GROMACS .gro file of C-alpha atoms in nm:
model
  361
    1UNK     CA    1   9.973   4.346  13.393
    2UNK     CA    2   9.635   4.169  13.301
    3UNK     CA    3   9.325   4.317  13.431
    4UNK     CA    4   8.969   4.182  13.468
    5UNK     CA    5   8.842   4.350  13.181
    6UNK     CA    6   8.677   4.302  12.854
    7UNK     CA    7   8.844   4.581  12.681
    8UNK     CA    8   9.187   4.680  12.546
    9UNK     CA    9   9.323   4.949  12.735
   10UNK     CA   10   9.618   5.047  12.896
   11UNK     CA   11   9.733   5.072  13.282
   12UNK     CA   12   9.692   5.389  13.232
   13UNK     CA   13   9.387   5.445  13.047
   14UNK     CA   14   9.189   5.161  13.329
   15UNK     CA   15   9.314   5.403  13.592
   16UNK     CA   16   9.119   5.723  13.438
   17UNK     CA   17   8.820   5.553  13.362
   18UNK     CA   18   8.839   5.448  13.709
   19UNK     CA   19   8.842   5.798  13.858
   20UNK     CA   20   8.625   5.968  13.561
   21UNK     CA   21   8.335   5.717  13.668
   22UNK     CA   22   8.373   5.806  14.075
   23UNK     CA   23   8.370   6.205  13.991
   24UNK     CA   24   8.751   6.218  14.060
   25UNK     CA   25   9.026   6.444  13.852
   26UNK     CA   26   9.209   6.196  13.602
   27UNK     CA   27   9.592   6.174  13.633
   28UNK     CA   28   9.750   6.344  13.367
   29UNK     CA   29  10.061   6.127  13.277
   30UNK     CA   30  10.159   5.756  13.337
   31UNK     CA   31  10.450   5.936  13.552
   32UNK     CA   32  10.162   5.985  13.811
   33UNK     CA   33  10.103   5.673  13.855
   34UNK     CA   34  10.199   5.540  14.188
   35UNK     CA   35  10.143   5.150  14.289
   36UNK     CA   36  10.114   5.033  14.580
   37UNK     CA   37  10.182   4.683  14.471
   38UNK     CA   38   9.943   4.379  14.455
   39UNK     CA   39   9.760   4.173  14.637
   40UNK     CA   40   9.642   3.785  14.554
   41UNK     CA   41   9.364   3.937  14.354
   42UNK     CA   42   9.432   4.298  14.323
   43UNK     CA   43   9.676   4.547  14.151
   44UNK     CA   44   9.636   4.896  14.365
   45UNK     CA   45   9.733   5.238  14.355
   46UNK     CA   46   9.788   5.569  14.523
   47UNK     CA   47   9.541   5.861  14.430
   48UNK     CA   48   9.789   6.140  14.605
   49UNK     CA   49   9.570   6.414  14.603
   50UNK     CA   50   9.297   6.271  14.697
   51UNK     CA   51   9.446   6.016  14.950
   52UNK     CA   52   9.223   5.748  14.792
   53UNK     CA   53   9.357   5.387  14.722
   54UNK     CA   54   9.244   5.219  14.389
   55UNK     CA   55   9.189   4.838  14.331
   56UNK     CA   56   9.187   4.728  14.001
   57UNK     CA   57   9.169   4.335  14.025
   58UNK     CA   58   9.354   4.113  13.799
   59UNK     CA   59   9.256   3.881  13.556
   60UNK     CA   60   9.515   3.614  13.689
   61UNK     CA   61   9.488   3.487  14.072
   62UNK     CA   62   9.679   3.208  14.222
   63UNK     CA   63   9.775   3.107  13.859
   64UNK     CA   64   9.448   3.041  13.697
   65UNK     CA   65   9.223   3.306  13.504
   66UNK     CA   66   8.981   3.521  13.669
   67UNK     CA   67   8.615   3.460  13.548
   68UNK     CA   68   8.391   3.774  13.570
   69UNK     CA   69   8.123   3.693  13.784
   70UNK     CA   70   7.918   3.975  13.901
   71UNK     CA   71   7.735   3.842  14.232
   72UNK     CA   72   8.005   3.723  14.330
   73UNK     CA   73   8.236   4.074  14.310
   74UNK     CA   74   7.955   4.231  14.405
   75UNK     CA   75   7.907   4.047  14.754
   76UNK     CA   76   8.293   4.046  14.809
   77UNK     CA   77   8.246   4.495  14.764
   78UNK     CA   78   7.921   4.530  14.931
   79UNK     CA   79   8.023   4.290  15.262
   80UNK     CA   80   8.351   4.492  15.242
   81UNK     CA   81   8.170   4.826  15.243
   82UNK     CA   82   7.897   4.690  15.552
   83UNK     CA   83   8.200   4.591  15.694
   84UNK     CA   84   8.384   4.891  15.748
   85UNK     CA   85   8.097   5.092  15.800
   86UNK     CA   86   7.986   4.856  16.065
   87UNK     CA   87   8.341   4.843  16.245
   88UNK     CA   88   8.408   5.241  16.226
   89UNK     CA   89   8.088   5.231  16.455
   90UNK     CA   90   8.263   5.103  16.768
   91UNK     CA   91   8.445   5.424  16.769
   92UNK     CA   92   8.800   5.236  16.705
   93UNK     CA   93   8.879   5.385  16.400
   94UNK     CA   94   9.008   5.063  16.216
   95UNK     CA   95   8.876   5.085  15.922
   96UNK     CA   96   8.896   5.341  15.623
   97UNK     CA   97   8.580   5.606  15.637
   98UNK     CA   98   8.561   5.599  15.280
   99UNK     CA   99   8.453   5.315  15.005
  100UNK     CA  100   8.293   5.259  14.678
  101UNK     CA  101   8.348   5.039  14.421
  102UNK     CA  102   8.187   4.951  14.084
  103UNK     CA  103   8.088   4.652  13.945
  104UNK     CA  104   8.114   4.601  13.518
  105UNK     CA  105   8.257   4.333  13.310
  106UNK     CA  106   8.444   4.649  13.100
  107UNK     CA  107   8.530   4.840  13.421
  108UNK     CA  108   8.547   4.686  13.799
  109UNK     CA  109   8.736   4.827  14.115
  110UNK     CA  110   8.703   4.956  14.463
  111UNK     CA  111   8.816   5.315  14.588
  112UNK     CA  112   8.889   5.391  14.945
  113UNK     CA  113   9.046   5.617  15.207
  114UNK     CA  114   9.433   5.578  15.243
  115UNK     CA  115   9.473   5.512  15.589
  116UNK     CA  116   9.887   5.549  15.547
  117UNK     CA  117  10.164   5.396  15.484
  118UNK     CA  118  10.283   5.071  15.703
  119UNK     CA  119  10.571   4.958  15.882
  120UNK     CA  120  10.493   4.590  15.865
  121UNK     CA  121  10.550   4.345  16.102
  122UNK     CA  122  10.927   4.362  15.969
  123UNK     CA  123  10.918   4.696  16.120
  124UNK     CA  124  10.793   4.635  16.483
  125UNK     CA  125  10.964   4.504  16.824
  126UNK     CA  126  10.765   4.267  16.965
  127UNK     CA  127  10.673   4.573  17.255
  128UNK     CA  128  10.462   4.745  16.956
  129UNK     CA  129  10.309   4.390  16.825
  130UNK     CA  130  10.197   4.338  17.125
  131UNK     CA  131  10.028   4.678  17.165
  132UNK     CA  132   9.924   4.676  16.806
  133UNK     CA  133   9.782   4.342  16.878
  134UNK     CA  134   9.581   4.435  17.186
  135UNK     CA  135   9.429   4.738  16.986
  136UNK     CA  136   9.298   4.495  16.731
  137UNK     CA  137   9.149   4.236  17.052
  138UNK     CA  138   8.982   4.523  17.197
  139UNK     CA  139   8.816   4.620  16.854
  140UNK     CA  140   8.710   4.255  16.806
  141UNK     CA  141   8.576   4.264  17.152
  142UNK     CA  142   8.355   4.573  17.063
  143UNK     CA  143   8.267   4.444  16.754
  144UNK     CA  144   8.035   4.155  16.958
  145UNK     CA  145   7.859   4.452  17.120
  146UNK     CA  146   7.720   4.554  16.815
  147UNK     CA  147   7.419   4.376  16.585
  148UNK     CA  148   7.497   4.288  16.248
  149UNK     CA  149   7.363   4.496  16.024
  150UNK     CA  150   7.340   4.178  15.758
  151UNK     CA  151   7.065   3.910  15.814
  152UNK     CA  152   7.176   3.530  15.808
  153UNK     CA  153   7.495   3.364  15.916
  154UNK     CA  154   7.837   3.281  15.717
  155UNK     CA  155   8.014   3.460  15.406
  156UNK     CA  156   7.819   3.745  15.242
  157UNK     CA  157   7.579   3.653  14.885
  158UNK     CA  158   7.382   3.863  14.723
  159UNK     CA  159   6.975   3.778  14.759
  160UNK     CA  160   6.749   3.738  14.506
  161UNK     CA  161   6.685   4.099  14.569
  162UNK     CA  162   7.001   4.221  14.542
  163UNK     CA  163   7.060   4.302  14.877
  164UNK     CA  164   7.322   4.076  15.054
  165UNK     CA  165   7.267   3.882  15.350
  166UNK     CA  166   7.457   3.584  15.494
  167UNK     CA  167   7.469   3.275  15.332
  168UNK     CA  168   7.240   3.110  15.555
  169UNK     CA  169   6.953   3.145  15.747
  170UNK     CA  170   6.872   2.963  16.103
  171UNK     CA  171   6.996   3.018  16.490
  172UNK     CA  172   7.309   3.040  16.520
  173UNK     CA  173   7.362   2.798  16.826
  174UNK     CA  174   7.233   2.504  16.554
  175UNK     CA  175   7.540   2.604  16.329
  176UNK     CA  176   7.724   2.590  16.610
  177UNK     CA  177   7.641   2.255  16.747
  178UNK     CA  178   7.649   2.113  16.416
  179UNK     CA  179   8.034   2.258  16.355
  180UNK     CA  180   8.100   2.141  16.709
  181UNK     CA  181   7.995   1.755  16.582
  182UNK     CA  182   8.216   1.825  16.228
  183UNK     CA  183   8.509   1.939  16.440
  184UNK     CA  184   8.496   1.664  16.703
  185UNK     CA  185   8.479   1.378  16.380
  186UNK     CA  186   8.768   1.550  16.239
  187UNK     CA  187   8.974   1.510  16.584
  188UNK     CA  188   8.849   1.161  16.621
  189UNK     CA  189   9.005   1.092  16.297
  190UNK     CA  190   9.323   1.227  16.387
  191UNK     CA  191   9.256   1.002  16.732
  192UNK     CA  192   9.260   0.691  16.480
  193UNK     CA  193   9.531   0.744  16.242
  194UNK     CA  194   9.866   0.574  16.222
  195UNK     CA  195  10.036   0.949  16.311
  196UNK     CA  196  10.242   0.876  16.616
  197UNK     CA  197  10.195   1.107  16.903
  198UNK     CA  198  10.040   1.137  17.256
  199UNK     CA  199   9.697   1.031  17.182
  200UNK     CA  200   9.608   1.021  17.534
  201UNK     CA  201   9.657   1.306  17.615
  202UNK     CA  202   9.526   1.454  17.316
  203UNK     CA  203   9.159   1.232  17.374
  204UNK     CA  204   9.132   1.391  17.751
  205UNK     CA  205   9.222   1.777  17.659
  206UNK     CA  206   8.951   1.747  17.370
  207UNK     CA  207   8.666   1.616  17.577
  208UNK     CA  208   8.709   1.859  17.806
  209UNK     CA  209   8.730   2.152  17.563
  210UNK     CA  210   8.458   2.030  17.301
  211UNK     CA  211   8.237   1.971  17.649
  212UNK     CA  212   8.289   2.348  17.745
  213UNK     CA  213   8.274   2.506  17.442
  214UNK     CA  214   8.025   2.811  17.404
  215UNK     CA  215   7.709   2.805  17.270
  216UNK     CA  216   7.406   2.989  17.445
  217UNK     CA  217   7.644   3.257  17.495
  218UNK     CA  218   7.742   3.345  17.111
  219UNK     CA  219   7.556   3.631  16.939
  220UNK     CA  220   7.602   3.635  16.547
  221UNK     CA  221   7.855   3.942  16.504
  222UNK     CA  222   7.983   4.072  16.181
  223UNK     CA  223   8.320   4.026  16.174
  224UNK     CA  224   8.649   3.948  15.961
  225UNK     CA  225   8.817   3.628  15.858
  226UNK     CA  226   9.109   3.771  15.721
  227UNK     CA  227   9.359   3.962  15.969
  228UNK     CA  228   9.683   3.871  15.790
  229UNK     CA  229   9.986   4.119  15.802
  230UNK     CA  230   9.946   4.203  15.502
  231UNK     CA  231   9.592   4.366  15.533
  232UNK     CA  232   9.701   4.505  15.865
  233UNK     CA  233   9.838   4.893  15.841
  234UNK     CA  234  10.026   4.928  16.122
  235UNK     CA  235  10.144   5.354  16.153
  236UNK     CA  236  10.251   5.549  16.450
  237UNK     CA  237   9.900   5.632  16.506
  238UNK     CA  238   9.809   5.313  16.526
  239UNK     CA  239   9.646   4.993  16.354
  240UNK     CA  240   9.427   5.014  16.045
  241UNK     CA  241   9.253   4.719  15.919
  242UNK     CA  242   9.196   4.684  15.534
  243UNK     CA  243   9.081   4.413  15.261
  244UNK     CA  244   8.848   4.212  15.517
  245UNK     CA  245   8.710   3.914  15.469
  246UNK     CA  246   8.335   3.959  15.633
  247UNK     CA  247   8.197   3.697  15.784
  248UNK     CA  248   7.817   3.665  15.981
  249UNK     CA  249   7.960   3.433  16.301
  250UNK     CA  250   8.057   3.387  16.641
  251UNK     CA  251   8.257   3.641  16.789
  252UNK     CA  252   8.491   3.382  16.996
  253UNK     CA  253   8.546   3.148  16.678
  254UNK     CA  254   8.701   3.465  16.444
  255UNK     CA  255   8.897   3.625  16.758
  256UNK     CA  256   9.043   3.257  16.761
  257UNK     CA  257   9.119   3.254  16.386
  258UNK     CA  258   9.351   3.553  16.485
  259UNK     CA  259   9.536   3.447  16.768
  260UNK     CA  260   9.609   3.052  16.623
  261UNK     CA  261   9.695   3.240  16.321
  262UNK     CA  262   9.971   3.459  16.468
  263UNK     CA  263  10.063   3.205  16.758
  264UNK     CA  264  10.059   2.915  16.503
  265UNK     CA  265   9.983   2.891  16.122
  266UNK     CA  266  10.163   3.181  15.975
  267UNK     CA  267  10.486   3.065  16.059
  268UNK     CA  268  10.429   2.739  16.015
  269UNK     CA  269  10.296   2.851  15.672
  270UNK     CA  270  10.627   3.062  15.602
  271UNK     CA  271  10.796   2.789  15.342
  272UNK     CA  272  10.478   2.823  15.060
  273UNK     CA  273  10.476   3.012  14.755
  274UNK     CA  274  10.228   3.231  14.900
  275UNK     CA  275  10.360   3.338  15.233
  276UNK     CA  276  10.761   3.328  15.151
  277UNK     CA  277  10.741   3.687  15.056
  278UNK     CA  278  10.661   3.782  15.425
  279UNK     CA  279  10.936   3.568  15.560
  280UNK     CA  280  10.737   3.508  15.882
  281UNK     CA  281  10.972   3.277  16.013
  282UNK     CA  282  11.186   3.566  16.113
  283UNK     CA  283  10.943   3.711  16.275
  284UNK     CA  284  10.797   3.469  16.482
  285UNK     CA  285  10.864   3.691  16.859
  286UNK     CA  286  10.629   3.965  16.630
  287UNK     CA  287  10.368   3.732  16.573
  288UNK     CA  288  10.370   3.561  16.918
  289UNK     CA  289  10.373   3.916  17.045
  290UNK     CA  290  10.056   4.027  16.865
  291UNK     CA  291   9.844   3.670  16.947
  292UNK     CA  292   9.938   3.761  17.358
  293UNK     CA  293   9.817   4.115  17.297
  294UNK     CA  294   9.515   4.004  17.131
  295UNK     CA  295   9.409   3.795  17.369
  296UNK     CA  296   9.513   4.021  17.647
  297UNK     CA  297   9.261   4.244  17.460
  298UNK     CA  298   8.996   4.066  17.349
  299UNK     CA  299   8.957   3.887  17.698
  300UNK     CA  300   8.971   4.241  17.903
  301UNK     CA  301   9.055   4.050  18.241
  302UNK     CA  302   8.744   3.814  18.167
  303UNK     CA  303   8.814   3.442  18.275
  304UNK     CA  304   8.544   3.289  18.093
  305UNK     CA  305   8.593   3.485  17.778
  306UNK     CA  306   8.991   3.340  17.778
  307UNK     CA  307   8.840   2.978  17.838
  308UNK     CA  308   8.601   3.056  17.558
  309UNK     CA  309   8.870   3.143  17.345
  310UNK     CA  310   9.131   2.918  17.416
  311UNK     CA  311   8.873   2.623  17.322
  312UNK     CA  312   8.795   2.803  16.995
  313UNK     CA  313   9.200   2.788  16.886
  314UNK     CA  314   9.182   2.442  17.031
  315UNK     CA  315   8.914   2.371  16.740
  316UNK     CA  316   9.161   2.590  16.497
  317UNK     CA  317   9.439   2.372  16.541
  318UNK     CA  318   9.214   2.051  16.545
  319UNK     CA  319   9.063   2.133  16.205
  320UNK     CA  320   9.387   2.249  16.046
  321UNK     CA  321   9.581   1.947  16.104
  322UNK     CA  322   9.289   1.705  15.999
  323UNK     CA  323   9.306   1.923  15.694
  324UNK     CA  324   9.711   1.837  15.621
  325UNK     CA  325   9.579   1.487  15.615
  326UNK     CA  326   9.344   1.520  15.396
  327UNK     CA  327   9.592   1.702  15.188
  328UNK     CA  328   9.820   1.420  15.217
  329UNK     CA  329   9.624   1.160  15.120
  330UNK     CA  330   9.514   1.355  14.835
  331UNK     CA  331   9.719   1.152  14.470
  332UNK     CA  332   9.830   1.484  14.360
  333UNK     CA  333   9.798   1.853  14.467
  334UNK     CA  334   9.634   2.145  14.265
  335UNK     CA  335   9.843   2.382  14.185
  336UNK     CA  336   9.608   2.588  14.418
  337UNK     CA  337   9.654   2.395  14.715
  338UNK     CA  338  10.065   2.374  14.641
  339UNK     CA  339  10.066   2.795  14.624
  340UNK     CA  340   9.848   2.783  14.954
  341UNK     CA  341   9.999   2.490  15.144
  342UNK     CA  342  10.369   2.381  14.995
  343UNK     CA  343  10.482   2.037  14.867
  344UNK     CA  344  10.331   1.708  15.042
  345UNK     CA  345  10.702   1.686  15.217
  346UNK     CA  346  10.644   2.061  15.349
  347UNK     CA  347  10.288   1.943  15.436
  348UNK     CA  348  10.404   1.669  15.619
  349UNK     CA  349  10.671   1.820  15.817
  350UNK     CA  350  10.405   2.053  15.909
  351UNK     CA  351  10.165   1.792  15.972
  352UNK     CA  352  10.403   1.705  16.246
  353UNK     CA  353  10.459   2.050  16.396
  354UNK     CA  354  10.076   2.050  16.424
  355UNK     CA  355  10.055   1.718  16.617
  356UNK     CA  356  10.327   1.845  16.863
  357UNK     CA  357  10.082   2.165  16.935
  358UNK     CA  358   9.765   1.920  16.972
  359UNK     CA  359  10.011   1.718  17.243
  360UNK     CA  360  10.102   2.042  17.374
  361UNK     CA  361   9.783   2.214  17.447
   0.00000   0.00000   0.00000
């Protein structure tokens, strides 16, 4: 194991250090120890008695080193911690009530509540995806009822001041707009290419959609980008959420991210280096499952919010499969973009499955 870390010291010894700096009891023997595995970016662990999770993160991600780089750790902690503070307000109980972390070029992690073990998606009929997916609409949907507790719009920075904030500043029905104009020149693109498929069909559904799509009726809303399986605990007492990706947004456009995620992309996704471990293309009636209960959800009976949404996957799909052609007229891949995304024969073959769905919709 390599850790992000200037000094020598072992798994053990990082561990100690970790829980002597938050005012925690040390562990007394390496046999106490217990991992919970690892993430893209993280090694963590089980504090037992305490029922506290530790994330150590590693010096090697997606193949290439790690460089220490303190606002940008510290943004990725702080939005996580505003984050879950900000979501345990609607009263859903998603997210763990405890987190800290520390930032150091000898010592860095994060320490949290354990909010239990998981069944996975592996583990679920498609009857509890569903449910477990509607839980995690409705939570979205209260999240919009709440102001963000971050000024600007996007990903999370840290301010001259040290405070964080979003990474721009401006009303957010100009971003909007403007990504409305990037989206509809990436579709127009795909409108002009020498892919074969309905293009019709495709031109008419996408002026009607782009026409309708919401914009005086967004509020920024702090949200979270990143809903994958993997940082979903799902427990007999329900759904946790964990290792967020906080983002200052639209409401609509991150529910969407979830439900053309789950309907479309993991699966589709299920061949690359970094999702074969999840195997999602067994489990494609789970993840189907959880995108209906979502949106069952997240709508709550509310025709305009479903036609709100369903034009914000529209732009999901859209923007993914322009980005496969980018990929694909790319010379060569990084070996970033092969872990993420597969070989330019899996992109391709996926290219098509995404041109099907545009035909489809």
């Amino acid at each position: 194991m390599q850790f992000l870390t200037t000094t020598a010291q072992t798994e053990w010894e990082l561990i100690n250090k970790a829980l002597k700096n938050s005012g925690l009891k040390e562990i007394s023997s390496e046999s106490e120890i217990i991992r919970l595995g690892e993430g893209a970016w993280h090694y963590a662990y089980l504090i037992e008695r305490e029922q506290l999770v530790l994330r150590i993160p590693k010096r090697i991600a997606y193949e290439k080193e790690v460089v220490f780089n303190r606002n940008e750790l510290t943004a990725d902690y702080a939005g996580t911690k505003a984050f879950y503070q900000h979501a345990n307000r609607t009263g859903k109980g998603m997210c763990p009530g405890f987190y800290e972390y520390h930032v150091s070029e000898e010592l860095t992690y994060t320490i949290e509540s354990y909010v239990g073990k998981s069944i996975g998606l592996a583990g679920q009929t498609p009857e509890q995806s569903n449910r477990y997916g509607r839980k995690v609409g409705e939570f979205f949907l209260a999240l919009e009822d709440l102001e963000s507790p971050i000024p600007g719009i996007g990903y999370i920075t840290v301010g001259e001041q040290g405070n964080i904030k979003g990474l721009y500043e401006g009303e957010l029905s100009a971003f909007i707009r403007e990504e409305t104009g990037e989206y509809r020149e990436e579709w127009e693109s795909l409108l002009e290419s020498d892919y074969i498929f309905n293009k019709e069909k495709v031109r008419r559904t996408g002026e009607e959609l782009f026409s309708s799509r919401s914009v005086d009726r967004e509020k920024r809303v702090l949200t979270n980008q990143d809903t994958s399986p993997e940082n979903m605990i799902f427990t007999e007492s329900g759904v946790r959420m964990i290792d967020p990706f906080p983002i200052i947004y639209t409401g609509t456009s991150l529910a969407a991210n979830y439900v053309f995620n789950y309907q479309t992309l993991f699966h589709a996704l299920h061949n690359t280096k970094r999702h074969a471990k999840n195997h999602y293309h067994r489990l494609l009636r789970q993840l189907k499952a959880s995108a209906e209960g979502f949106v069952e959800g997240y709508t709550n009976g509310s025709k305009q919010k479903w036609n709100d949404l369903n034009v914000e996957v529209y732009l999901k799909l859209v923007t993914m499969t322009h980005e496969h052609d980018q990929l694909l007229k790319q010379e060569t891949l990084s070996k970033e973009q092969m872990i993420r995304y597969g070989t330019k024969e899996q992109i391709d073959e996926r290219m098509n499955i995404f041109l099907k769905e545009l035909e489809r919709y």
